[in-house]
């Protein structure tokens, strides 16, 4: 029974309180003050009503509510509080706040309405009472007028019947006075107030203020020493009126009439009904609002086709993930999966089958994923899986592989067998970033890389991020670095290992950034090429090296300087003019300038390169092919170029052992260079053993840490003086 009762409980605490109060009032009214209602059947009904209310408030069950499917409990049957998520609770809180405000407002409005209603009621009652009370006075006045008309002398005359009636009616009358419009007394028929001339005077004065009607009765309420007097004035002739004044408690009576239990009960009931109605209406409204908000939230955060979370839902998912993950112990991977050439499926098989494919992919993802994974559909053919992992990325990669295999397994679309390919980009929390949106961006960069290089999976690598903060900062600062002296040159000696002479130095640019420190030219020369700053950079290098050459020449040292050119420089007419100027008018005459071009720079536009190289050659400038062996040289072209020096790339030189296959290769390269009638330079010579090997193979020049690291101009001189290498003479 108790369980059954509990199941049906459907009353809120406010409801119970009001009901208990109302019920008790009804019982008290019906049992202890039956006279108020007066009708015994009604009294019995009121008592029964009271008992029902008290019982239902105690049992917290209202059968009427059950019949109407209503509940006024805090929680409700449509959205139970246990089901609410944090967003619902927030909504609920907001709605409750609004609801309380509306309830307060409703109570105030109903109270004001009740007060207004009472005032109106008071007036109506008062008017009714006044007209009822004054009827007697008016009747007395009419009789008095009749008697007066028949009287031969002041006083009362007429037949006994009228007089008796008059006496009866005028029992309460204090004053009957005949007067003109200005209340000049013509005669007085009845004057019980004679003993109080002040009162008579006062009443008459107050009468004067009235605009007396010539056809109708004029009524007024007067007040004297706590007494209310009712006054009715009737026209007798054109110039004569009769005023009847008598004691009245009509006003007080009508006010106290408002406080009778019936009106009190009606008022309380109206108030309660208003509160209950508003509360109930608002509760229903808030339930619907929460449901609608939930629905809306679901729709806005989920993809309608696959039922997966969408891009908007992803932000929230990542935020929760980050909150729940202890970065010291665990991490998670953001895996972006792109369906390769999905567009063609749509274009060739139609959108319907395209949609089917997406649903199938979503299903496969759900099947393969554990409950700890989050799956999101990012855009039409890009899915995202967030999976927890330890700090070992390889584990996450294995998961990604599994996901790929699962999606790529053959599927049947209608009658068509389909093999889908995927590309995956991954980023890791907390290694790559601690911010959700940033992790997605980084995974997207990795995805772009895997699509670009046609590989199945790519991790995020900062080098591939063309938008990294560091890169953007450096790019923005490169121009001012060139203009404002953040660049400097270091020089690396090049020595002839057959003659033991210093044959020159290579100028290598350095950028010391105020924030990031030393930046490698490998990093920023490429940006300078892409951002159109390479000509500016090369101009700066040429000017600076020329100044250094001037200083060395002045100090009596003959040290040719090799300058690296970018392929972009070859198309710049100004550069050719500058080189010409520096050679003919500046310190770069007499073979002191050498230019280095990489193989690829030459092969990019061989015709243009040949034209420029011939122009330089005419000026007596030595030209070297840099990083030889790494590019795509065509020997036919190389033979036609006025190249005097081949610089074998350091990757062929470093760590070369005598027995190595590399050594064989190296030897062939040296021979090839000689066959092309070039002087051969080996770059990247780090130790004496390799140097000796090169000497044995007949290599002409070497450059490398084993000889001297790139150093300042002063450092070069110090090294030179201590090294034992001989200097060279100025060319004629
Ligand atoms: P590069 O022209 O081949 O320059 C030689 C690079 O090898 C230099 O790196 C040098 O420091 C390094 N190197 C020299 N000896 C050794 C060695 O024994 N072992 C190893 N591991 N490395 C050695 P750096 O200075 O970082 O320059 C890199 C590249 O940047 C240069 O390669 C060149 O292509 C480019 N670069 C440098 N300065 C300029 C410049 O002023 N203009 C242009 N366009 N490119 C420049
Ligand atoms: Mg070089
Ligand atoms: Mg090189």
XYZ file of C-alpha atoms and ligand atoms in Angstrom:
780
model
C 0.000 0.000 0.000
C 2.821 2.311 1.077
C 4.675 1.531 -2.147
C 1.550 2.183 -4.163
C 1.038 5.490 -2.387
C 4.644 6.425 -2.982
C 4.240 5.652 -6.650
C 1.287 7.989 -6.999
C 2.581 10.832 -4.902
C 2.126 13.904 -6.975
C 1.906 16.996 -4.752
C 4.556 19.636 -4.229
C 5.252 21.096 -0.775
C 3.743 24.512 -1.520
C 0.626 22.817 -2.772
C 0.414 20.728 0.379
C 0.801 23.719 2.661
C -1.897 25.742 0.957
C -4.226 22.768 0.826
C -3.742 21.963 4.493
C -4.458 25.584 5.374
C -7.479 25.858 3.101
C -8.838 22.492 4.245
C -8.496 23.421 7.905
C -10.272 26.744 7.240
C -13.133 24.914 5.528
C -13.503 22.443 8.416
C -13.438 25.265 10.988
C -15.966 27.237 8.958
C -18.337 24.328 8.422
C -18.084 22.810 11.907
C -17.422 25.721 14.239
C -19.055 28.629 12.438
C -21.947 27.113 10.494
C -23.860 30.360 10.865
C -21.544 32.079 8.416
C -22.789 29.989 5.515
C -26.155 29.415 6.960
C -27.218 26.473 4.750
C -26.535 23.123 6.402
C -26.038 21.214 3.132
C -23.493 23.767 2.019
C -21.806 23.515 5.403
C -21.522 19.725 5.015
C -20.043 20.147 1.527
C -17.530 22.710 2.782
C -16.474 20.354 5.612
C -16.136 17.446 3.166
C -14.075 19.609 0.855
C -11.854 20.613 3.787
C -11.328 16.999 4.862
C -10.397 15.914 1.313
C -7.830 18.674 1.132
C -6.270 17.951 4.516
C -6.080 14.211 3.822
C -4.627 14.615 0.345
C -2.051 17.089 1.614
C -1.002 14.604 4.310
C -0.841 11.684 1.871
C 0.753 13.864 -0.838
C -1.635 12.348 -3.323
C -4.382 14.156 -5.123
C -6.752 11.876 -7.066
C -7.927 14.870 -9.079
C -4.347 15.516 -10.193
C -3.958 11.875 -11.119
C -7.136 12.062 -13.174
C -5.803 15.136 -14.977
C -2.253 13.755 -15.284
C -0.883 16.590 -13.194
C 2.001 16.612 -10.757
C 3.215 19.483 -8.635
C 6.207 17.645 -7.245
C 9.645 19.142 -7.898
C 10.763 16.424 -10.271
C 8.448 15.341 -13.006
C 7.732 12.326 -15.069
C 8.944 13.682 -18.391
C 12.430 14.859 -17.372
C 13.578 13.275 -14.153
C 16.349 15.082 -12.298
C 18.657 12.082 -12.469
C 18.480 12.273 -16.249
C 19.464 15.892 -16.394
C 22.932 16.704 -17.656
C 24.954 19.728 -16.592
C 23.503 21.848 -19.382
C 19.956 20.863 -18.340
C 20.717 21.766 -14.749
C 21.949 25.137 -15.932
C 18.826 25.600 -18.021
C 16.729 24.401 -15.110
C 18.400 26.860 -12.798
C 17.789 29.710 -15.209
C 14.193 28.638 -15.754
C 13.600 28.309 -12.018
C 14.916 31.785 -11.458
C 12.570 33.128 -14.095
C 9.760 30.994 -12.749
C 10.171 32.363 -9.231
C 10.117 35.869 -10.596
C 6.941 35.161 -12.554
C 5.300 33.559 -9.500
C 6.166 36.610 -7.421
C 4.799 38.846 -10.130
C 1.620 36.769 -10.365
C 1.140 36.946 -6.583
C 1.608 40.715 -6.625
C -0.781 41.100 -9.555
C -3.427 38.859 -7.977
C -3.067 40.684 -4.632
C -3.421 44.059 -6.335
C -6.434 42.760 -8.251
C -7.964 41.461 -5.027
C -7.405 44.834 -3.353
C -8.950 46.626 -6.335
C -11.798 44.148 -6.303
C -12.324 44.821 -2.597
C -12.330 48.578 -3.164
C -14.873 48.252 -5.941
C -16.897 45.907 -3.779
C -16.687 48.375 -0.923
C -17.989 51.158 -3.112
C -20.781 49.098 -4.515
C -21.787 47.876 -1.057
C -21.517 51.385 0.281
C -23.666 52.815 -2.497
C -26.196 50.046 -2.064
C -26.297 50.534 1.694
C -26.559 54.265 1.270
C -29.420 54.056 -1.157
C -31.116 51.397 1.007
C -30.684 53.452 4.204
C -31.602 56.686 2.589
C -34.818 55.172 1.222
C -36.263 55.435 4.699
C -35.150 59.035 5.005
C -36.494 59.872 1.577
C -39.815 58.215 2.325
C -39.931 60.234 5.540
C -39.059 63.375 3.558
C -41.858 62.749 1.039
C -44.356 62.286 3.870
C -42.966 65.365 5.609
C -43.466 67.361 2.404
C -47.049 66.127 2.141
C -47.741 66.899 5.772
C -46.034 70.229 5.415
C -48.163 71.189 2.431
C -51.329 70.474 4.426
C -50.191 72.081 7.632
C -51.766 75.383 8.763
C -49.056 75.960 11.270
C -45.622 74.508 11.709
C -45.798 71.134 13.200
C -47.439 68.000 12.035
C -50.915 67.626 10.711
C -52.690 65.358 8.220
C -54.614 62.259 8.841
C -53.588 59.844 11.545
C -52.412 57.149 9.086
C -49.802 59.370 7.398
C -48.630 60.782 10.661
C -48.266 57.314 12.202
C -46.326 56.159 9.148
C -44.203 59.273 9.270
C -43.512 58.779 12.965
C -42.395 55.260 12.273
C -40.220 56.159 9.332
C -38.760 59.178 11.065
C -37.764 57.194 14.061
C -34.122 57.449 13.243
C -34.356 60.900 11.691
C -32.475 63.660 13.429
C -33.454 66.604 11.286
C -36.067 67.503 8.699
C -35.575 71.027 7.447
C -37.265 72.977 4.664
C -34.908 75.490 3.053
C -34.157 77.421 -0.086
C -31.300 76.862 -2.492
C -28.850 78.645 -0.145
C -30.130 76.546 2.780
C -31.899 79.450 4.438
C -34.203 77.670 6.738
C -37.877 78.140 5.840
C -39.203 75.851 8.473
C -38.119 72.824 10.378
C -40.481 69.877 10.636
C -38.456 67.717 12.933
C -35.362 68.668 14.810
C -33.929 66.195 17.246
C -30.545 67.756 16.998
C -31.800 71.014 18.450
C -29.912 70.261 21.587
C -26.716 70.446 19.539
C -26.949 73.716 17.600
C -23.372 73.326 16.482
C -24.178 70.079 14.761
C -27.271 71.571 13.127
C -25.205 74.505 11.977
C -22.532 72.198 10.639
C -25.028 70.042 8.799
C -26.646 73.078 7.249
C -23.277 74.497 6.196
C -22.336 71.245 4.582
C -25.665 71.203 2.773
C -24.840 74.607 1.293
C -21.899 73.113 -0.504
C -24.185 70.796 -2.431
C -25.421 71.637 -5.835
C -29.028 70.830 -5.238
C -30.986 69.192 -8.003
C -34.386 70.654 -8.899
C -35.794 67.341 -10.027
C -33.941 64.544 -8.200
C -32.895 63.540 -4.728
C -29.370 64.588 -3.663
C -27.570 62.284 -1.198
C -24.530 62.850 0.922
C -22.612 61.343 3.823
C -21.561 63.692 6.649
C -19.207 63.055 9.518
C -19.326 64.612 13.004
C -17.483 63.387 16.080
C -17.187 59.816 14.814
C -20.835 59.729 13.730
C -21.901 59.268 10.153
C -24.959 61.155 9.056
C -26.822 60.442 5.885
C -28.496 63.341 4.232
C -31.132 63.237 1.484
C -32.409 66.449 -0.122
C -35.625 66.501 -2.212
C -37.011 69.372 -4.261
C -40.407 70.535 -2.950
C -41.144 73.526 -5.188
C -38.922 75.516 -7.562
C -37.387 77.430 -4.626
C -37.910 75.006 -1.747
C -36.088 71.811 -0.748
C -36.470 69.487 2.155
C -33.379 67.888 3.703
C -33.611 64.821 5.926
C -30.591 63.973 8.086
C -30.210 60.823 10.160
C -27.571 58.804 11.933
C -26.034 56.043 9.790
C -23.538 53.295 10.324
C -23.803 52.271 6.709
C -20.146 52.986 5.931
C -18.684 50.969 8.750
C -21.153 48.231 8.064
C -20.175 47.936 4.448
C -16.443 47.759 5.307
C -16.898 45.111 7.922
C -19.055 43.308 5.403
C -15.926 42.729 3.343
C -14.346 40.709 6.098
C -16.994 38.108 6.373
C -15.525 34.563 6.146
C -17.128 33.939 2.760
C -15.221 36.769 1.123
C -12.035 35.838 2.967
C -12.336 32.250 1.748
C -13.092 33.373 -1.791
C -10.090 35.730 -1.742
C -7.689 33.108 -0.348
C -9.004 30.550 -2.827
C -8.549 32.968 -5.715
C -5.029 33.744 -4.519
C -4.168 30.096 -4.116
C -5.670 29.161 -7.452
C -3.696 31.957 -9.048
C -0.433 30.810 -7.472
C -1.102 27.198 -8.221
C -2.202 27.920 -11.775
C 0.843 30.044 -12.495
C 3.210 27.551 -10.831
C 1.715 24.647 -12.658
C 1.695 26.467 -15.986
C 5.305 27.468 -15.507
C 6.340 23.972 -14.506
C 4.823 22.589 -17.668
C 6.442 25.395 -19.618
C 9.861 24.755 -18.076
C 9.624 21.029 -18.793
C 8.854 21.761 -22.381
C 11.584 24.386 -22.555
C 14.172 21.967 -21.191
C 13.047 19.279 -23.588
C 13.124 21.713 -26.488
C 16.539 23.058 -25.433
C 17.827 19.500 -25.165
C 16.471 18.611 -28.545
C 17.966 21.743 -30.054
C 21.302 21.087 -28.369
C 21.293 17.540 -29.621
C 20.504 18.641 -33.135
C 23.139 21.345 -33.141
C 25.843 19.027 -31.786
C 24.992 15.886 -33.763
C 25.064 14.986 -37.394
C 21.595 14.100 -38.640
C 22.816 11.531 -41.193
C 25.063 9.357 -39.043
C 23.918 10.304 -35.547
C 27.535 11.005 -34.615
C 28.621 14.183 -32.879
C 29.432 16.975 -35.288
C 32.097 19.687 -35.431
C 30.311 21.786 -32.777
C 30.037 18.778 -30.489
C 33.752 18.167 -30.959
C 34.808 21.256 -29.016
C 32.814 20.149 -26.002
C 34.090 16.569 -26.288
C 37.693 17.730 -26.396
C 37.172 20.053 -23.466
C 35.787 17.175 -21.388
C 38.626 14.909 -22.503
C 41.254 17.430 -21.480
C 39.549 17.930 -18.109
C 39.487 14.181 -17.490
C 43.043 13.386 -18.643
C 46.008 13.651 -16.337
C 48.747 14.784 -18.754
C 51.432 13.384 -16.485
C 50.093 9.854 -16.811
C 48.066 9.644 -19.989
C 47.269 11.366 -23.199
C 44.978 11.012 -26.137
C 45.227 11.126 -29.881
C 43.087 13.174 -32.232
C 42.794 11.032 -35.359
C 41.381 12.720 -38.453
C 40.278 10.316 -41.165
C 39.662 11.519 -44.681
C 37.924 9.337 -47.270
C 40.005 9.549 -50.420
C 38.073 10.640 -53.514
C 34.734 10.471 -51.755
C 33.549 13.221 -54.071
C 33.781 10.800 -56.995
C 31.451 8.403 -55.209
C 28.893 11.189 -54.977
C 29.480 12.300 -58.543
C 29.367 8.872 -60.114
C 27.018 6.863 -57.887
C 24.819 9.689 -56.660
C 24.238 11.299 -53.290
C 21.999 8.551 -52.009
C 24.732 5.920 -52.259
C 27.241 8.508 -51.020
C 25.118 8.925 -47.900
C 24.876 5.158 -47.509
C 28.645 4.947 -47.629
C 29.005 7.593 -44.926
C 26.504 5.791 -42.689
C 28.419 2.560 -43.254
C 31.716 4.237 -42.323
C 30.109 5.665 -39.174
C 28.789 2.206 -38.272
C 32.200 0.622 -38.774
C 33.805 3.284 -36.641
C 31.262 2.663 -33.890
C 31.851 -1.080 -34.112
C 35.593 -0.870 -33.867
C 35.733 1.847 -31.224
C 35.627 1.044 -27.578
C 33.412 2.938 -25.164
C 36.371 5.183 -24.358
C 36.549 6.559 -27.879
C 34.712 9.564 -29.193
C 33.674 9.557 -32.812
C 32.831 12.758 -34.606
C 31.857 13.565 -38.140
C 33.870 16.683 -38.892
C 32.677 17.511 -42.379
C 31.230 15.622 -45.307
C 33.966 12.978 -45.660
C 36.202 13.668 -42.679
C 35.722 11.758 -39.439
C 37.524 12.224 -36.169
C 38.240 9.626 -33.523
C 39.557 10.680 -30.154
C 41.170 7.763 -28.423
C 42.997 7.613 -25.130
C 46.609 6.471 -25.268
C 49.621 6.261 -23.031
C 52.617 8.400 -23.806
C 53.676 6.008 -26.525
C 52.525 7.341 -29.874
C 53.121 3.984 -31.515
C 50.147 2.553 -29.634
C 47.890 5.297 -30.945
C 49.238 4.610 -34.404
C 48.279 0.984 -34.108
C 44.732 2.090 -33.252
C 44.706 4.404 -36.255
C 45.904 1.535 -38.465
C 43.124 -0.659 -37.172
C 40.571 2.062 -37.890
C 41.935 2.483 -41.410
C 41.884 -1.239 -42.117
C 38.338 -1.474 -40.902
C 37.100 1.393 -43.074
C 39.074 0.254 -46.092
C 37.690 -3.286 -45.978
C 35.614 -3.893 -49.097
C 31.983 -2.959 -48.936
C 29.002 -3.437 -51.181
C 27.123 -0.280 -52.171
C 23.995 -1.569 -53.825
C 25.416 -3.935 -56.436
C 28.734 -2.163 -56.564
C 31.722 -3.433 -54.592
C 33.665 -0.498 -53.217
C 37.187 -0.224 -51.859
C 37.556 2.998 -49.958
C 40.955 4.473 -49.191
C 41.660 6.734 -46.253
C 44.288 9.218 -45.205
C 44.925 9.890 -41.540
C 46.424 12.853 -39.702
C 47.117 12.648 -35.980
C 48.010 14.972 -33.162
C 48.642 14.098 -29.530
C 47.647 15.529 -26.215
C 49.651 16.737 -24.317
C 52.734 16.625 -26.585
C 51.519 18.726 -29.465
C 49.185 21.081 -27.658
C 47.073 21.416 -24.540
C 44.224 23.152 -26.320
C 41.374 21.285 -28.020
C 40.940 23.492 -31.105
C 44.715 23.596 -31.544
C 44.931 19.780 -31.470
C 42.340 19.607 -34.228
C 44.242 22.174 -36.264
C 47.481 20.238 -35.858
C 45.831 16.939 -36.792
C 44.467 18.716 -39.854
C 47.968 19.839 -40.825
C 49.140 16.245 -40.452
C 46.210 15.112 -42.614
C 47.190 17.628 -45.284
C 50.713 16.203 -45.190
C 49.540 12.622 -45.583
C 47.319 13.650 -48.509
C 50.095 15.690 -50.078
C 52.731 12.975 -49.830
C 50.245 10.183 -50.407
C 51.043 8.328 -47.205
C 48.468 6.563 -45.053
C 49.230 8.137 -41.678
C 51.001 11.321 -40.654
C 51.790 12.677 -37.217
C 51.797 16.355 -36.679
C 55.312 17.746 -37.070
C 55.996 21.374 -36.275
C 58.160 21.757 -39.404
C 55.167 21.110 -41.609
C 53.097 23.743 -39.957
C 53.222 26.711 -42.228
C 51.189 28.610 -39.649
C 53.216 27.923 -36.525
C 53.707 30.973 -34.343
C 57.468 30.697 -34.647
C 57.300 30.590 -38.405
C 54.881 33.496 -38.634
C 57.033 35.565 -36.273
C 60.194 34.804 -38.203
C 58.567 35.490 -41.545
C 57.309 38.826 -40.278
C 60.751 39.704 -38.924
C 62.889 38.666 -41.892
C 62.671 41.951 -43.777
C 63.613 44.033 -40.758
C 66.331 41.484 -39.929
C 67.920 42.208 -43.298
C 67.428 45.955 -42.999
C 68.309 46.391 -39.347
C 71.453 44.317 -38.997
C 70.257 41.116 -37.326
C 72.130 39.217 -40.045
C 75.847 38.555 -40.075
C 78.292 36.554 -42.164
C 80.597 33.779 -41.109
C 83.276 32.373 -43.359
C 84.377 28.781 -43.817
C 87.836 28.243 -45.281
C 88.353 26.079 -48.373
C 91.790 24.548 -48.717
C 93.731 22.909 -51.543
C 94.766 19.551 -50.110
C 97.209 18.819 -52.886
C 99.158 22.089 -52.501
C 98.273 22.831 -48.854
C 97.053 26.323 -49.633
C 94.035 28.376 -48.516
C 92.068 28.853 -51.723
C 89.207 30.916 -50.356
C 86.294 31.019 -47.938
C 82.578 30.462 -48.305
C 80.378 33.197 -46.884
C 77.507 31.737 -44.870
C 74.732 33.918 -43.587
C 73.571 33.867 -39.955
C 70.442 35.357 -38.350
C 70.489 36.063 -34.642
C 66.844 36.592 -33.724
C 66.157 38.593 -30.518
C 63.671 35.970 -29.316
C 64.627 32.685 -30.997
C 68.420 33.112 -31.062
C 70.494 31.700 -33.942
C 68.363 30.697 -36.925
C 69.826 28.383 -39.543
C 69.970 29.625 -43.148
C 68.459 26.253 -44.102
C 65.316 27.490 -42.336
C 65.063 31.077 -43.526
C 66.649 31.139 -46.997
C 63.692 29.109 -48.289
C 61.230 31.601 -46.767
C 63.203 34.477 -48.241
C 62.860 32.822 -51.641
C 59.107 32.358 -51.205
C 58.446 35.805 -49.777
C 60.423 37.692 -52.438
C 63.115 38.798 -50.000
C 65.891 36.680 -51.465
C 67.222 39.434 -53.753
C 67.425 41.795 -50.823
C 69.224 39.124 -48.816
C 71.720 38.345 -51.588
C 72.391 42.063 -52.119
C 73.158 42.386 -48.428
C 75.467 39.323 -48.486
C 77.304 40.612 -51.571
C 77.818 44.083 -50.070
C 78.960 42.726 -46.712
C 81.336 40.181 -48.250
C 82.743 42.836 -50.593
C 83.485 45.087 -47.634
C 85.257 42.176 -45.930
C 87.219 41.415 -49.079
C 88.303 45.065 -49.202
C 89.520 44.840 -45.598
C 91.434 41.605 -46.201
C 92.998 42.916 -49.389
C 93.988 46.102 -47.581
C 95.572 43.961 -44.876
C 97.501 42.059 -47.549
C 95.506 38.822 -47.580
C 94.295 37.323 -50.813
C 91.184 35.390 -49.813
C 88.539 34.746 -52.500
C 84.991 34.645 -51.130
C 82.310 32.248 -52.401
C 78.753 33.477 -52.215
C 75.691 31.212 -52.405
C 73.041 32.236 -54.947
C 69.466 31.101 -54.986
C 67.761 30.040 -58.253
C 65.468 33.043 -57.836
C 68.511 35.346 -58.029
C 69.266 34.213 -61.544
C 66.199 35.971 -62.880
C 67.072 39.279 -61.301
C 68.705 41.799 -63.636
C 69.669 44.090 -60.736
C 71.785 41.351 -59.193
C 73.814 40.908 -62.348
C 74.373 44.688 -62.429
C 75.411 44.731 -58.783
C 77.844 41.847 -59.269
C 79.308 43.610 -62.270
C 79.712 46.803 -60.250
C 81.361 45.040 -57.324
C 83.784 43.238 -59.611
C 84.702 46.161 -61.835
C 84.583 49.037 -59.334
C 84.625 47.312 -55.953
C 86.977 44.982 -54.143
C 85.787 41.814 -55.908
C 88.136 42.131 -58.887
C 91.121 39.864 -59.509
C 89.163 36.616 -59.066
C 88.171 37.386 -55.478
C 84.499 36.492 -56.063
C 83.156 33.010 -56.586
C 79.456 32.196 -56.919
C 77.832 28.934 -55.828
C 74.698 27.587 -57.396
C 73.015 24.361 -56.463
C 72.367 21.765 -59.129
C 68.645 22.271 -58.870
C 68.972 26.036 -59.184
C 70.692 25.516 -62.479
C 68.298 22.889 -63.730
C 65.191 24.919 -62.867
C 65.638 27.155 -65.900
C 68.820 25.978 -67.633
C 68.572 28.511 -70.473
C 68.295 31.469 -68.123
C 70.983 30.001 -65.859
C 73.349 29.573 -68.790
C 72.780 33.158 -69.906
C 73.511 34.569 -66.451
C 76.454 32.266 -65.823
C 78.055 33.308 -69.109
C 77.650 36.935 -68.117
C 79.345 36.258 -64.754
C 82.054 34.187 -66.405
C 82.923 37.093 -68.685
C 83.564 39.182 -65.585
C 86.144 36.620 -64.439
C 83.946 35.179 -61.724
C 84.436 31.531 -60.766
C 81.214 29.520 -60.716
C 80.732 26.450 -58.543
C 77.985 23.814 -58.566
C 77.029 23.373 -54.921
C 75.687 20.243 -53.222
C 76.667 18.192 -56.243
C 75.113 14.728 -56.225
C 71.874 15.700 -54.520
C 70.119 17.197 -57.535
C 69.038 16.184 -60.950
C 71.992 17.315 -63.022
C 72.041 16.669 -66.668
C 75.626 16.110 -67.681
C 74.911 17.476 -71.129
C 74.006 20.764 -69.538
C 76.834 20.694 -67.033
C 79.276 20.322 -69.854
C 77.876 23.471 -71.505
C 77.967 25.578 -68.345
C 81.016 27.677 -67.576
C 81.461 25.853 -64.280
C 84.939 25.741 -62.784
C 84.222 24.015 -59.479
C 82.110 21.026 -58.450
C 81.322 20.857 -54.751
C 80.427 17.314 -53.747
C 77.663 17.390 -51.188
C 78.647 16.611 -47.642
C 76.342 13.591 -47.450
C 78.762 11.741 -49.786
C 81.749 12.794 -47.764
C 80.936 12.601 -44.092
C 81.666 9.270 -42.400
C 83.147 7.782 -45.539
C 85.399 4.842 -44.659
C 88.131 3.440 -46.883
C 86.297 0.186 -47.513
C 82.922 1.782 -47.960
C 80.820 1.657 -51.064
C 80.547 5.406 -50.432
C 84.263 5.664 -50.991
C 83.856 4.122 -54.426
C 81.077 6.546 -55.209
C 83.153 9.431 -53.963
C 86.048 8.441 -56.133
C 83.763 8.231 -59.181
C 82.358 11.676 -58.461
C 85.833 13.148 -58.217
C 86.747 11.556 -61.514
C 83.556 12.775 -63.100
C 84.308 16.321 -61.935
C 87.754 16.126 -63.420
C 86.330 14.790 -66.653
C 84.130 17.861 -66.777
C 87.322 19.886 -66.391
C 86.311 21.148 -63.021
C 88.180 21.586 -59.816
C 86.533 19.229 -57.291
C 85.763 20.349 -53.759
C 84.572 17.936 -51.085
C 82.225 19.478 -48.494
C 81.686 18.213 -44.973
C 85.147 16.841 -44.262
C 85.011 16.229 -40.569
C 88.142 14.215 -39.897
C 91.680 13.664 -41.018
C 91.011 10.129 -42.243
C 88.486 11.298 -44.820
C 90.792 14.157 -45.785
C 93.615 11.723 -46.466
C 91.295 9.500 -48.472
C 90.216 12.467 -50.583
C 93.812 13.489 -51.111
C 94.528 9.947 -52.274
C 91.583 10.052 -54.669
C 92.929 13.251 -56.163
C 90.272 15.593 -54.775
C 91.464 19.177 -55.145
C 89.845 21.200 -52.412
C 88.118 20.369 -49.155
C 85.904 22.238 -46.762
C 84.569 21.041 -43.461
C 84.676 21.061 -39.687
C 87.792 18.892 -39.901
C 89.596 21.829 -41.486
C 87.818 24.776 -39.950
C 84.324 25.489 -38.786
C 82.526 28.549 -40.218
C 83.839 31.512 -38.213
C 84.100 35.291 -38.164
C 86.438 37.197 -40.444
C 88.851 37.639 -37.569
C 88.515 33.946 -36.723
C 89.475 33.036 -40.295
C 92.682 35.061 -40.060
C 93.575 33.549 -36.695
C 92.942 30.060 -38.033
C 94.928 30.813 -41.210
C 97.969 32.091 -39.377
C 97.962 29.054 -37.082
C 97.036 26.405 -39.670
C 100.191 26.146 -41.724
C 98.304 26.482 -45.011
C 99.938 28.807 -47.486
C 98.278 31.858 -48.939
C 97.692 32.632 -52.605
C 98.754 35.485 -54.804
C 96.383 38.046 -56.285
C 95.293 37.098 -59.764
C 96.451 39.478 -62.469
P 76.088 25.051 -48.318
O 76.279 26.145 -49.286
O 76.298 23.677 -48.768
O 76.969 25.379 -47.051
C 77.641 24.468 -46.327
C 76.890 24.094 -45.140
O 77.536 22.965 -44.600
C 76.942 25.153 -44.081
O 75.775 25.074 -43.359
C 78.075 24.695 -43.227
O 78.028 25.193 -41.916
C 77.886 23.232 -43.270
N 79.132 22.516 -43.033
C 80.384 22.874 -43.391
N 81.237 21.922 -43.001
C 80.537 20.943 -42.396
C 80.901 19.697 -41.803
O 82.035 19.296 -41.719
N 79.913 18.936 -41.295
C 78.613 19.367 -41.360
N 77.686 18.598 -40.833
N 78.245 20.539 -41.910
C 79.215 21.326 -42.432
P 74.953 26.344 -43.111
O 75.805 27.504 -42.762
O 73.894 25.934 -42.107
O 74.287 26.642 -44.450
C 73.393 25.790 -44.986
C 72.995 26.169 -46.374
O 72.314 27.414 -46.377
C 74.164 26.373 -47.264
O 74.618 25.140 -47.721
C 73.566 27.206 -48.357
O 72.909 26.408 -49.328
C 72.565 28.013 -47.613
N 73.104 29.342 -47.376
C 73.963 29.751 -46.411
N 74.221 31.049 -46.546
C 73.543 31.461 -47.637
C 73.442 32.721 -48.339
O 74.042 33.726 -47.985
N 72.640 32.780 -49.451
C 71.987 31.675 -49.894
N 71.216 31.784 -50.996
N 72.061 30.489 -49.269
C 72.858 30.385 -48.162
Mg 77.532 26.641 -50.547
Mg 76.920 22.720 -50.089
